[in-house]
PDB file of C-alpha atoms and ligand atoms in Angstrom:
ATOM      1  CA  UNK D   1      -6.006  30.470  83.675  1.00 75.00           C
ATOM      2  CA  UNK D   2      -2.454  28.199  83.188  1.00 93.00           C
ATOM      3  CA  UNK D   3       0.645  29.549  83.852  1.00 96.00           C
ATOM      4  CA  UNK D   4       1.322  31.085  80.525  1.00 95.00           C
ATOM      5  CA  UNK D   5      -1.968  33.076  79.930  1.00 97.00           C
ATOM      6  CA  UNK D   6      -1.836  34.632  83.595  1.00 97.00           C
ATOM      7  CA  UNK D   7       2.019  35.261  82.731  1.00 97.00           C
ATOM      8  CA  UNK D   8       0.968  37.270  79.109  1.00 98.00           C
ATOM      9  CA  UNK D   9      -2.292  38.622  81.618  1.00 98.00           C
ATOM     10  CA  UNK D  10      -0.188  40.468  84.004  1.00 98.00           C
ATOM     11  CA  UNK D  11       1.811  42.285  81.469  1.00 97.00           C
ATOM     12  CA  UNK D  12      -1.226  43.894  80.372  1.00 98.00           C
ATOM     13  CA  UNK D  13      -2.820  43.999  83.509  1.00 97.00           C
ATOM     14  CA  UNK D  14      -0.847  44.937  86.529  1.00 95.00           C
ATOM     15  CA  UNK D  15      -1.053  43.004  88.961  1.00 95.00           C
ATOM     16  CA  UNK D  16      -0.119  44.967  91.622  1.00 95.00           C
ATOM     17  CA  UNK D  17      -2.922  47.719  91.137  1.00 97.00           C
ATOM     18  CA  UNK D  18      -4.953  45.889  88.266  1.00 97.00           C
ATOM     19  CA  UNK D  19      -4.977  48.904  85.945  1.00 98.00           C
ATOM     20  CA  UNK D  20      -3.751  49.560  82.481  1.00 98.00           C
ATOM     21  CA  UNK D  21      -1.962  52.304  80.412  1.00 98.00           C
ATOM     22  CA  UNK D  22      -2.462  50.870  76.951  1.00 98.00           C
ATOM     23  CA  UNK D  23      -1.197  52.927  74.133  1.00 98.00           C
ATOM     24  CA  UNK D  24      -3.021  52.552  70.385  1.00 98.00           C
ATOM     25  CA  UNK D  25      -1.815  53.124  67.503  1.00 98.00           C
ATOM     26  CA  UNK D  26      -3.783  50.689  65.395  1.00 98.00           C
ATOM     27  CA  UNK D  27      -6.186  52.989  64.260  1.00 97.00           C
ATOM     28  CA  UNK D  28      -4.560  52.752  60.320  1.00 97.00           C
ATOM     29  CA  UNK D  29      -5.980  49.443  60.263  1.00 97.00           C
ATOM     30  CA  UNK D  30      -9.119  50.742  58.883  1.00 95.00           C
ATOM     31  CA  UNK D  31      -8.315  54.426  58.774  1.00 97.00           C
ATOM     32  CA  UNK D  32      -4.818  54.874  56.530  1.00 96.00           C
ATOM     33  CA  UNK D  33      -2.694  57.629  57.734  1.00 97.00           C
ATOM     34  CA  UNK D  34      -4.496  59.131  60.699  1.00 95.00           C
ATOM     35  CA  UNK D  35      -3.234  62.752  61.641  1.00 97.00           C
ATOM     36  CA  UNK D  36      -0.269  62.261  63.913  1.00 97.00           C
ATOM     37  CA  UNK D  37       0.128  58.893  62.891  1.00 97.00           C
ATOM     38  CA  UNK D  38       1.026  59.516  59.632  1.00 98.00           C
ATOM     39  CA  UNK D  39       4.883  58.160  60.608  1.00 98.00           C
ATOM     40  CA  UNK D  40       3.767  55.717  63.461  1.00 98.00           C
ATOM     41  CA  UNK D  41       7.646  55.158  64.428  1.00 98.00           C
ATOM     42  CA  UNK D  42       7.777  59.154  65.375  1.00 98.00           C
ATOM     43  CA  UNK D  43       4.760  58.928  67.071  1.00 98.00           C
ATOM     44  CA  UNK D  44       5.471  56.014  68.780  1.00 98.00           C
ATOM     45  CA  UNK D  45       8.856  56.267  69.682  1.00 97.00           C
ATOM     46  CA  UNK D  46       8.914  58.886  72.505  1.00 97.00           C
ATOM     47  CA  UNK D  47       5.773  57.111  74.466  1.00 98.00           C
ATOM     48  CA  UNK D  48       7.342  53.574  74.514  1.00 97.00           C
ATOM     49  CA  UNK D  49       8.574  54.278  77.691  1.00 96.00           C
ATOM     50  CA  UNK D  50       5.545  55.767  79.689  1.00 98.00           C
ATOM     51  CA  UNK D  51       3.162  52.971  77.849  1.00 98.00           C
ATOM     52  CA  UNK D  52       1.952  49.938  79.865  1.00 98.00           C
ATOM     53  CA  UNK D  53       1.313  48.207  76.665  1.00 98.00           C
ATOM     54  CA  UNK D  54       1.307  48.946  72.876  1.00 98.00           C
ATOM     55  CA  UNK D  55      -1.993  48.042  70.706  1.00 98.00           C
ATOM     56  CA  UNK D  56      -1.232  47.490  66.966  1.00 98.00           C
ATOM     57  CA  UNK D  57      -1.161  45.697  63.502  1.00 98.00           C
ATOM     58  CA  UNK D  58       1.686  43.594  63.023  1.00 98.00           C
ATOM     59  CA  UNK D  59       2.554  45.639  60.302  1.00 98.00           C
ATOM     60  CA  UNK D  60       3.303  49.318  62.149  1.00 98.00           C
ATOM     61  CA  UNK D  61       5.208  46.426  64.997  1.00 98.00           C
ATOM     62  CA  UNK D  62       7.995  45.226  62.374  1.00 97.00           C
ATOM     63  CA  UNK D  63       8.627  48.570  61.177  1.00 97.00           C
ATOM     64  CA  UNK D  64       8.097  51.100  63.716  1.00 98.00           C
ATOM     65  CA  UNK D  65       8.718  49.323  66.757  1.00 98.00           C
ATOM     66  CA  UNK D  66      12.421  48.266  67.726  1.00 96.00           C
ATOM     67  CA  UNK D  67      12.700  44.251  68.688  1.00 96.00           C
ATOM     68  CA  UNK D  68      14.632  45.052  71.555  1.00 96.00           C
ATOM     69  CA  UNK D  69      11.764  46.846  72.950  1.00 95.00           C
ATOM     70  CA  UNK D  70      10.422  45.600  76.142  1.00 94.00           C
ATOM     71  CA  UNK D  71       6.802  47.004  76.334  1.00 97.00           C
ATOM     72  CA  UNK D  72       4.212  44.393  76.099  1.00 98.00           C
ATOM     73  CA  UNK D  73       2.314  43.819  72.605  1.00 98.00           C
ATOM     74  CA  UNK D  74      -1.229  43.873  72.161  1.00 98.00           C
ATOM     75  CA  UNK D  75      -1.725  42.337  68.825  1.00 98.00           C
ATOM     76  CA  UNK D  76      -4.322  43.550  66.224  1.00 98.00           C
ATOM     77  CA  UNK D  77      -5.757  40.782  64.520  1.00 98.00           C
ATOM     78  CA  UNK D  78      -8.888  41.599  62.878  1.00 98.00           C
ATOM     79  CA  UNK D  79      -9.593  43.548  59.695  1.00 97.00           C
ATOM     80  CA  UNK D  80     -10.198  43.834  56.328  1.00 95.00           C
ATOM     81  CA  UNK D  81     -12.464  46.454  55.764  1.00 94.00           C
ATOM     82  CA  UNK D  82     -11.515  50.290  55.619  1.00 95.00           C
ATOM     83  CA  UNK D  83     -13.073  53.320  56.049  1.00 94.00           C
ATOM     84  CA  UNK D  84     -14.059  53.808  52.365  1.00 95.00           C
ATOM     85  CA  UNK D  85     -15.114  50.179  51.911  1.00 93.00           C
ATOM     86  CA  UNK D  86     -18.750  48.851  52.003  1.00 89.00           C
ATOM     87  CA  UNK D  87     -19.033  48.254  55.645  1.00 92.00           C
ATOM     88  CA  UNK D  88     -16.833  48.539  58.256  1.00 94.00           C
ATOM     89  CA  UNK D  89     -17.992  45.538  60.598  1.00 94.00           C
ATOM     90  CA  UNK D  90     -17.363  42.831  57.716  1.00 95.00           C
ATOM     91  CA  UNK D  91     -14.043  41.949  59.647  1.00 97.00           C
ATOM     92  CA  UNK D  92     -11.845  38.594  59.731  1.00 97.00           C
ATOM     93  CA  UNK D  93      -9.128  37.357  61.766  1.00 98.00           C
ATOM     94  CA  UNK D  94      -6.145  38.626  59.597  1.00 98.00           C
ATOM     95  CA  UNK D  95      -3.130  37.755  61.205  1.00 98.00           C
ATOM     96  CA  UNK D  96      -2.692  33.858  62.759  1.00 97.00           C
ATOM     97  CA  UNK D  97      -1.747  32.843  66.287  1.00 97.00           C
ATOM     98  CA  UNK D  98       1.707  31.392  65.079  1.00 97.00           C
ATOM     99  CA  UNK D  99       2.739  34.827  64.379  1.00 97.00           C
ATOM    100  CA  UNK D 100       1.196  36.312  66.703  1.00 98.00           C
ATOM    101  CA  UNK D 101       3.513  33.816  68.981  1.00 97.00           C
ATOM    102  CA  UNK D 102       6.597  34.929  66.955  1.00 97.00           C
ATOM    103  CA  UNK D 103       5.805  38.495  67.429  1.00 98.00           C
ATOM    104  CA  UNK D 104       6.061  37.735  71.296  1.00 97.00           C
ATOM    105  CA  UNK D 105       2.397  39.481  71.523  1.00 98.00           C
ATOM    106  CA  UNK D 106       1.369  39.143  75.156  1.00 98.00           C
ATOM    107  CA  UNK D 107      -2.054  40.073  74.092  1.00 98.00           C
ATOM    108  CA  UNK D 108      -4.315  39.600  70.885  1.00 98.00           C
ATOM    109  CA  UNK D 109      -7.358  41.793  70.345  1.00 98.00           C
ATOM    110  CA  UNK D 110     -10.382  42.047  68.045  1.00 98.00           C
ATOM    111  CA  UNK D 111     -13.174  44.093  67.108  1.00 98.00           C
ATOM    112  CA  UNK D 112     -16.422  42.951  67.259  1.00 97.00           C
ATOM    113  CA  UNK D 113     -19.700  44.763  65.985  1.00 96.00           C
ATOM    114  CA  UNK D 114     -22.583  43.878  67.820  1.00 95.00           C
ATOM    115  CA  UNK D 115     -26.198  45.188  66.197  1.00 93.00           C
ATOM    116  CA  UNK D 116     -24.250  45.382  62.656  1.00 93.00           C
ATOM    117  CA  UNK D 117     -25.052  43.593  59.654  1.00 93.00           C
ATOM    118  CA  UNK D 118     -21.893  41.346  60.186  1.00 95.00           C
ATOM    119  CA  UNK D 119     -22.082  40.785  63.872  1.00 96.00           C
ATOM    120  CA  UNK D 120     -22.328  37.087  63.709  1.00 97.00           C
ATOM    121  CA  UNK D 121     -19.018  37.199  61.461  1.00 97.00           C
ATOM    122  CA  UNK D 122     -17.383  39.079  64.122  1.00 98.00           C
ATOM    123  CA  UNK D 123     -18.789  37.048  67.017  1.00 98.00           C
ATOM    124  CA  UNK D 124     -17.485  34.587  65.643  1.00 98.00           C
ATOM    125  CA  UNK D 125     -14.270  35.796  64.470  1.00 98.00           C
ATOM    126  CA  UNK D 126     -13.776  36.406  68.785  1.00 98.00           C
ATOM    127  CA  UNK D 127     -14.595  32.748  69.304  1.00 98.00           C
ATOM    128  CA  UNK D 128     -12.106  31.223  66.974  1.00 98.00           C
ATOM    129  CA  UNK D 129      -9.790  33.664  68.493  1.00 98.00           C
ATOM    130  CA  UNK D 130     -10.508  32.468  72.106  1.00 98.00           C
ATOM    131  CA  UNK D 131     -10.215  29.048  71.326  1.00 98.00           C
ATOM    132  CA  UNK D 132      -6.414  29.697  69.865  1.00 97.00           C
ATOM    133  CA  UNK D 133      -6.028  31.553  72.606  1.00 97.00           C
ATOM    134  CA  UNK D 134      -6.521  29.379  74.809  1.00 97.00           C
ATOM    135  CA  UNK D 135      -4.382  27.060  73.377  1.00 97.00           C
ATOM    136  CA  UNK D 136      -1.299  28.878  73.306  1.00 97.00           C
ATOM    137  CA  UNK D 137      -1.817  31.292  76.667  1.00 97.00           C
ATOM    138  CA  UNK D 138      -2.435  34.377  74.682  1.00 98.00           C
ATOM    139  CA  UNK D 139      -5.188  36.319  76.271  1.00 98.00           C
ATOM    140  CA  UNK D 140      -7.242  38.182  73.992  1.00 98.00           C
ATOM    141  CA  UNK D 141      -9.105  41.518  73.872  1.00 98.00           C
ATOM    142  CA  UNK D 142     -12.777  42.198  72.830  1.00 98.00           C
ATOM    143  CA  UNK D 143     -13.248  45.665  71.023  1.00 98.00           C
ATOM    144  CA  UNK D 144     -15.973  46.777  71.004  1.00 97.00           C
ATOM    145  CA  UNK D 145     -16.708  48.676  67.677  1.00 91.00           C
ATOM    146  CA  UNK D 146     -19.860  51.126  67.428  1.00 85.00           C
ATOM    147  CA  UNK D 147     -21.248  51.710  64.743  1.00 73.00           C
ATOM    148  CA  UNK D 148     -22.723  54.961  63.704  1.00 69.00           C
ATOM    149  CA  UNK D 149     -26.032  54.256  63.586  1.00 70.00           C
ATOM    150  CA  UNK D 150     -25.504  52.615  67.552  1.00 74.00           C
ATOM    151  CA  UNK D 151     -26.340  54.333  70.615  1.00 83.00           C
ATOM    152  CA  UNK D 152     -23.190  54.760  73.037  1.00 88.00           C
ATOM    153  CA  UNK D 153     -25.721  54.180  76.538  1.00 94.00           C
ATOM    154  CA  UNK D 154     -24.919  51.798  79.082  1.00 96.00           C
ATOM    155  CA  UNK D 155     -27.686  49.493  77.767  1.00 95.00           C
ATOM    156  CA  UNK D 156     -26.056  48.630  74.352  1.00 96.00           C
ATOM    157  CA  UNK D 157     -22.406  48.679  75.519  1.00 97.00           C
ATOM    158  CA  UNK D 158     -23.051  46.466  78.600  1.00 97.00           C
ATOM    159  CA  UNK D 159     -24.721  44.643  76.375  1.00 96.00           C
ATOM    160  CA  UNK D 160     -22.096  44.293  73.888  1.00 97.00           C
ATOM    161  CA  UNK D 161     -19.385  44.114  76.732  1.00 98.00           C
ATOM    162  CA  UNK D 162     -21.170  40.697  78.573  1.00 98.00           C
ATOM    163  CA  UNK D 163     -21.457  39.144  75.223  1.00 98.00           C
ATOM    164  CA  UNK D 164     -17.234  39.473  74.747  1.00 98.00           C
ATOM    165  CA  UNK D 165     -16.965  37.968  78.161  1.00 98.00           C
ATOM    166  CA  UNK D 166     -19.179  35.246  77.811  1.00 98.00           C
ATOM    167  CA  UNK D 167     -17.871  34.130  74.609  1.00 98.00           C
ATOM    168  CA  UNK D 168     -14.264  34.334  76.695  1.00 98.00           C
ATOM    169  CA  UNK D 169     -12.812  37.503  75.873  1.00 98.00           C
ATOM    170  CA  UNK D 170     -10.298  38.182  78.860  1.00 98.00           C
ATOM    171  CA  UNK D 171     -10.301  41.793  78.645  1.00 98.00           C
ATOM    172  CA  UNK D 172     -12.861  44.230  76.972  1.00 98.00           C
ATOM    173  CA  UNK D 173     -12.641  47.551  75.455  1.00 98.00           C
ATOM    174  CA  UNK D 174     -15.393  50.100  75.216  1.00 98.00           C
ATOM    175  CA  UNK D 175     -16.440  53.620  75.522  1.00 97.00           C
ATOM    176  CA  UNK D 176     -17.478  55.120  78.766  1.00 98.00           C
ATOM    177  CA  UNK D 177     -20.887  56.765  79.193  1.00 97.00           C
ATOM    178  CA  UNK D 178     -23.425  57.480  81.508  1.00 97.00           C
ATOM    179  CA  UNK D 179     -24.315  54.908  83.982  1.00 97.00           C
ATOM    180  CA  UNK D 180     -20.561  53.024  83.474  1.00 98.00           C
ATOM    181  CA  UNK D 181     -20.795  51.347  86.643  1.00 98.00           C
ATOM    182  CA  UNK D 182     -23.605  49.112  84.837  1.00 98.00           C
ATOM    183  CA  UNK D 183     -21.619  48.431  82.353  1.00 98.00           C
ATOM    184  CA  UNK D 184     -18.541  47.097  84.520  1.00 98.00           C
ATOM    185  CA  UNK D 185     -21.103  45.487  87.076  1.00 98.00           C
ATOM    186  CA  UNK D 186     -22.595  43.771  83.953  1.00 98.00           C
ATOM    187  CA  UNK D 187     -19.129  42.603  83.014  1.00 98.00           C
ATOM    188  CA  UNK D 188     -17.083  39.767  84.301  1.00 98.00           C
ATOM    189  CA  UNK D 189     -13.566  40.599  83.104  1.00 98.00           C
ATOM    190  CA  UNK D 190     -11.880  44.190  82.976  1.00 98.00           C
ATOM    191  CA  UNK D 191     -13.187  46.367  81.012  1.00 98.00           C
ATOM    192  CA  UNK D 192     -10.834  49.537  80.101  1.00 98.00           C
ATOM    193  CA  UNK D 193     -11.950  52.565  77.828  1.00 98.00           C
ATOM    194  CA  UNK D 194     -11.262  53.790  74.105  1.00 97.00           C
ATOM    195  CA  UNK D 195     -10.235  57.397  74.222  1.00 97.00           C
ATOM    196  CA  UNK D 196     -12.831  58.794  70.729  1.00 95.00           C
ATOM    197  CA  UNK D 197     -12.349  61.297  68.869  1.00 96.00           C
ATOM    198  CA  UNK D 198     -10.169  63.805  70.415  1.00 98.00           C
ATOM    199  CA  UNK D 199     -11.039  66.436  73.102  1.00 98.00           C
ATOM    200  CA  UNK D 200      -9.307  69.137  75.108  1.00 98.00           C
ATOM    201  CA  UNK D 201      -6.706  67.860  77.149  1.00 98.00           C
ATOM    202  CA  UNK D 202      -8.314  68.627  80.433  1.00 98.00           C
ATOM    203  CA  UNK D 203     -11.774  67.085  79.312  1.00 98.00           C
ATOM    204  CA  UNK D 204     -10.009  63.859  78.384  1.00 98.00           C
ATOM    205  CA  UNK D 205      -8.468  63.693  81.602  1.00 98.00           C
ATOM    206  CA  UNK D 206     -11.741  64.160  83.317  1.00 98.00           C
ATOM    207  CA  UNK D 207     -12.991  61.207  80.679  1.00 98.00           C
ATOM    208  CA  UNK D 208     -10.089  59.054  82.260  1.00 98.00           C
ATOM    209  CA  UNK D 209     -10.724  59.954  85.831  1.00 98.00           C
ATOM    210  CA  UNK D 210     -14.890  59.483  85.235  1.00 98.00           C
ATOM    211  CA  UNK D 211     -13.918  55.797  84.114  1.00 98.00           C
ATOM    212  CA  UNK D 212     -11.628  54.898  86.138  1.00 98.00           C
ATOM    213  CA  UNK D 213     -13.824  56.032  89.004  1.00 98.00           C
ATOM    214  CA  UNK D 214     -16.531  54.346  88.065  1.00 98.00           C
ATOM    215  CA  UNK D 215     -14.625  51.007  87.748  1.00 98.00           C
ATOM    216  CA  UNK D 216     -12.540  51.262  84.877  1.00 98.00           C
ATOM    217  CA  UNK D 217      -9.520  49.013  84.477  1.00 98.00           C
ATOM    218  CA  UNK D 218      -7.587  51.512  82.630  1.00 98.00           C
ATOM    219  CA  UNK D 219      -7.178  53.339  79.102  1.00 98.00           C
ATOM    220  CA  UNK D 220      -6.422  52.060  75.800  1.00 98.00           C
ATOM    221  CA  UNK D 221      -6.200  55.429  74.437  1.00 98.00           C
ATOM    222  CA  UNK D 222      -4.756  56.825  71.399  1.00 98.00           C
ATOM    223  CA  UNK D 223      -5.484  60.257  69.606  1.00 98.00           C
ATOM    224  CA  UNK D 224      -6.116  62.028  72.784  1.00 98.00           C
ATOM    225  CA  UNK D 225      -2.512  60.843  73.462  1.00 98.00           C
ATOM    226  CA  UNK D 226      -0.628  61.446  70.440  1.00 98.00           C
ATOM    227  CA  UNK D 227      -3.055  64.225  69.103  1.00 98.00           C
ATOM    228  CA  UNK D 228      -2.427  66.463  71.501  1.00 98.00           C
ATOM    229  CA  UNK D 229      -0.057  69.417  71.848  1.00 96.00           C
ATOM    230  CA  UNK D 230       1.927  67.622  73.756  1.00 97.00           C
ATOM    231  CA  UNK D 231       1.473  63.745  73.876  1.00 98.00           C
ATOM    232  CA  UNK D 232       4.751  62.922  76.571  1.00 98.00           C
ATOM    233  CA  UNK D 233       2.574  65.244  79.066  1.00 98.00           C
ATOM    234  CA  UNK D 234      -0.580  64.051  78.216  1.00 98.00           C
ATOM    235  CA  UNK D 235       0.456  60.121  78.550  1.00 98.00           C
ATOM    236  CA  UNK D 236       2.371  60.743  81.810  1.00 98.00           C
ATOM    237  CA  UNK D 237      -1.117  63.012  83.366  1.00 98.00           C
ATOM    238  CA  UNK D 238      -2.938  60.092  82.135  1.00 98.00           C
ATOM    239  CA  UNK D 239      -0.784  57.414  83.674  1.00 98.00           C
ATOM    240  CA  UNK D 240      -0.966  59.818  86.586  1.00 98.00           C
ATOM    241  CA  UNK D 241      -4.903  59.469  86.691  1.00 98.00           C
ATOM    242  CA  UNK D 242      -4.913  55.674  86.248  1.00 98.00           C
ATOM    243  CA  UNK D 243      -1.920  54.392  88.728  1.00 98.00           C
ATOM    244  CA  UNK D 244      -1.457  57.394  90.932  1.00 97.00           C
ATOM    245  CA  UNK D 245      -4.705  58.275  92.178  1.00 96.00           C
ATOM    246  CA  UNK D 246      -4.568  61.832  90.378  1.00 98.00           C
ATOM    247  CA  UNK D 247      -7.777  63.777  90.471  1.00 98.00           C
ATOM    248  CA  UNK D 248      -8.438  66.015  87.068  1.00 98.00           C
ATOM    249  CA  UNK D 249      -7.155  69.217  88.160  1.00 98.00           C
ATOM    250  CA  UNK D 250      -4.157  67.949  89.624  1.00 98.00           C
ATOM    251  CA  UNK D 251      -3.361  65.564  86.402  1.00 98.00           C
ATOM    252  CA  UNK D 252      -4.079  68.389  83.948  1.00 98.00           C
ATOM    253  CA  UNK D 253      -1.557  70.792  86.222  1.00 98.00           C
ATOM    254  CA  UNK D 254       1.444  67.935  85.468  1.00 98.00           C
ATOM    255  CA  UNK D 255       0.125  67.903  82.180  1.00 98.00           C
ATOM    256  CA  UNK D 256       0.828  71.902  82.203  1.00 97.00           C
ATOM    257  CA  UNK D 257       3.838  71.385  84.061  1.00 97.00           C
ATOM    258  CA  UNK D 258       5.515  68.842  81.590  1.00 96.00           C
ATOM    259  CA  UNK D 259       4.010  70.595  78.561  1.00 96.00           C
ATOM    260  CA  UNK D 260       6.386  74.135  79.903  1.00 90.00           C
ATOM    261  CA  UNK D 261       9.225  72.434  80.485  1.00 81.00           C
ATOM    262  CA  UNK D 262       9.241  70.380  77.188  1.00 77.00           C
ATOM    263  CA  UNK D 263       8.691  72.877  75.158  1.00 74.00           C
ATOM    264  CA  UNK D 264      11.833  75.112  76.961  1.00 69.00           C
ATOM    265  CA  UNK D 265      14.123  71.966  76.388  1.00 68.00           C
ATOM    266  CA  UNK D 266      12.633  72.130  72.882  1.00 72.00           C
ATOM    267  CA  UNK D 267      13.470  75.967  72.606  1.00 70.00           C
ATOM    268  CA  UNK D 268      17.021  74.933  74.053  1.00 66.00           C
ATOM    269  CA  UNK D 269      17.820  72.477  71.766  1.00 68.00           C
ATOM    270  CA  UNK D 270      17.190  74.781  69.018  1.00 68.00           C
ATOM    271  CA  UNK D 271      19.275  77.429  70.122  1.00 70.00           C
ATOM    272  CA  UNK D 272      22.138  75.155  71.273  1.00 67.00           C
ATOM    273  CA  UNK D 273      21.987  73.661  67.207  1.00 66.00           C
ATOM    274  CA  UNK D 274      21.614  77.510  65.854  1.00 65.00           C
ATOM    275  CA  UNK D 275      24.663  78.091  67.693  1.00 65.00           C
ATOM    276  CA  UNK D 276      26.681  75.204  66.584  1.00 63.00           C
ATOM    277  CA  UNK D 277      26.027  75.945  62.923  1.00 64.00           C
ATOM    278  CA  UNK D 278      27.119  79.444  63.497  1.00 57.00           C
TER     279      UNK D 278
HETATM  280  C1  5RP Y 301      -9.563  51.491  66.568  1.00 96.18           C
HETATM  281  C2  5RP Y 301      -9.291  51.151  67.953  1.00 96.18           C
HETATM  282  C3  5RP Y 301      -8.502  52.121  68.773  1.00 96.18           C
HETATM  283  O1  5RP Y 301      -7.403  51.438  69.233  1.00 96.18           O
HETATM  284  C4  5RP Y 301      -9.314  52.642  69.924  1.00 96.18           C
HETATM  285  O2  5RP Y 301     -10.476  53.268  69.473  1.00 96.18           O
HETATM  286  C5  5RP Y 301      -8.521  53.504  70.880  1.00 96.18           C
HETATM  287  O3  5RP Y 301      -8.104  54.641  70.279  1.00 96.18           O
HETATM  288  P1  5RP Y 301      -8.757  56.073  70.544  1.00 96.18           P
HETATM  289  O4  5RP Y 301      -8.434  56.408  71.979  1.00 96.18           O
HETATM  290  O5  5RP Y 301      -8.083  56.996  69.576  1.00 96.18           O
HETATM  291  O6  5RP Y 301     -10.244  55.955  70.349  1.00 96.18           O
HETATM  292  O7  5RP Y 301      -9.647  50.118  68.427  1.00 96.18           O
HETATM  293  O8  5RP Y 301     -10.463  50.555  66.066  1.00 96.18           O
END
């Protein structure tokens, strides 16, 4: 890696632990107005801070995201296909490197669908990508997209996994499942998880301490973040798991913890403003 791409790597990756906190919010891309993400700048705005990075389009960046931000940007860049299209995997590369470059994105990532009708589009599509990444230090992440009719095992998301890395993805997103460690071993760059659909707070902590204890590199989670009750406390138990060696029960008791005493300053706040108007 030159200077550049191992610059835009660490921001994503950190160095000193080599684990990730990647928020997403790209899921619109494909899905329109997800629940809790029907106003991305609301949902975004309080979890800036406690994010390691932020996945999204370059839409939802311009305007939901302030410039002066410093968080790093993981760049969407595939698409064109939505949920009520005629397949989901017929994707392209939608956005170009030269704004991805004036976007300041220290990442770019891309879904592939491997098995699927289009999966030599898409395979392609992360090749292209690669190559422009490599030519302008912009590191890029593999998704990798299941379809419904795929099964989530070990066998077909290593699988899918090894072929991002050998066509040069740098990073590689995926679900966790049984047998993860065969996925990672299988793997020669990170690999960090998708959060799914979402759970009950204390399962998807135990989801984020099962992965990253059987050789995750981190999250890049999103509705079990800002679906849940309270998505400050969930993001900073999560963080908690992946850079502070939290086990579940202890993550889920900050999450607890946090979740009381936000929702008293919440019940403060209110009081304090029914006072002032009275
Ligand atoms: C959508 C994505 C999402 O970013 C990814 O699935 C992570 O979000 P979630 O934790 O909600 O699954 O790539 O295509």
């Amino acid at each position: 890696m030159d200077w550049g791409m191992k610059n835009r790597f660490s921001r994503i990756i950190r160095p000193e632990n080599e684990r990730c906190v990647m928020l997403a919010v790209d899921h619109g891309y494909f899905l329109g107005p997800t629940e809790k993400l029907e106003n991305p700048r609301e949902t975004i705005q309080p979890l800036l801070k406690y994010a390691d990075s932020l996945m999204l389009t370059r839409g939802v960046l311009r305007t939901s995201v302030i410039p002066e931000s410093n968080t790093p940007i993981v760049l969407r860049v595939s698409g064109g296909s939505s949920i009520v299209g005629e397949d989901l995997s017929k994707e392209t590369i939608v956005t170009s490197i030269e704004e991805a470059l004036r976007l300041n994105a220290s990442c770019l990532a891309l879904s592939i669908f491997v098995g699927s009708k289009y999966e030599f589009q898409t395979l392609k599509n992360l090749s292209r990508l690669v190559n422009e990444g490599e030519k302008y230090g912009i590191p890029v992440l593999a998704v990798t997209a299941v379809g419904k009719e795929m099964t989530r095992d070990a066998r077909y998301l290593g699988l899918a996994c090894r072929v991002a890395a050998e066509l040069g993805a740098h990073l590689v997103k995926t679900y966790y499942c049984e047998d993860f460690t065969k996925v990672v071993d299988g793997c020669p760059v990170p690999v960090i998880i998708a959060g799914g659909k979402k759970l009950e707070e204390k399962e998807a902590l135990k989801l984020t301490f099962d992965a990253i204890s059987n050789g995750a590199s981190g999250v890049d989670m999103g509705r079990n973040i800002w679906q849940s009750e309270n998505p400050v406390a969930m993001i900073k138990a999560v963080r908690a798991i992946v850079h502070d060696n939290h086990d579940v029960e202890s993550a889920f008791q900050l999450y607890e913890e946090n979740s009381r005493s936000n929702t008293s300053l919440k019940t403060a706040r209110k009081k304090k403003a029914t006072t002032i108007q009275n």
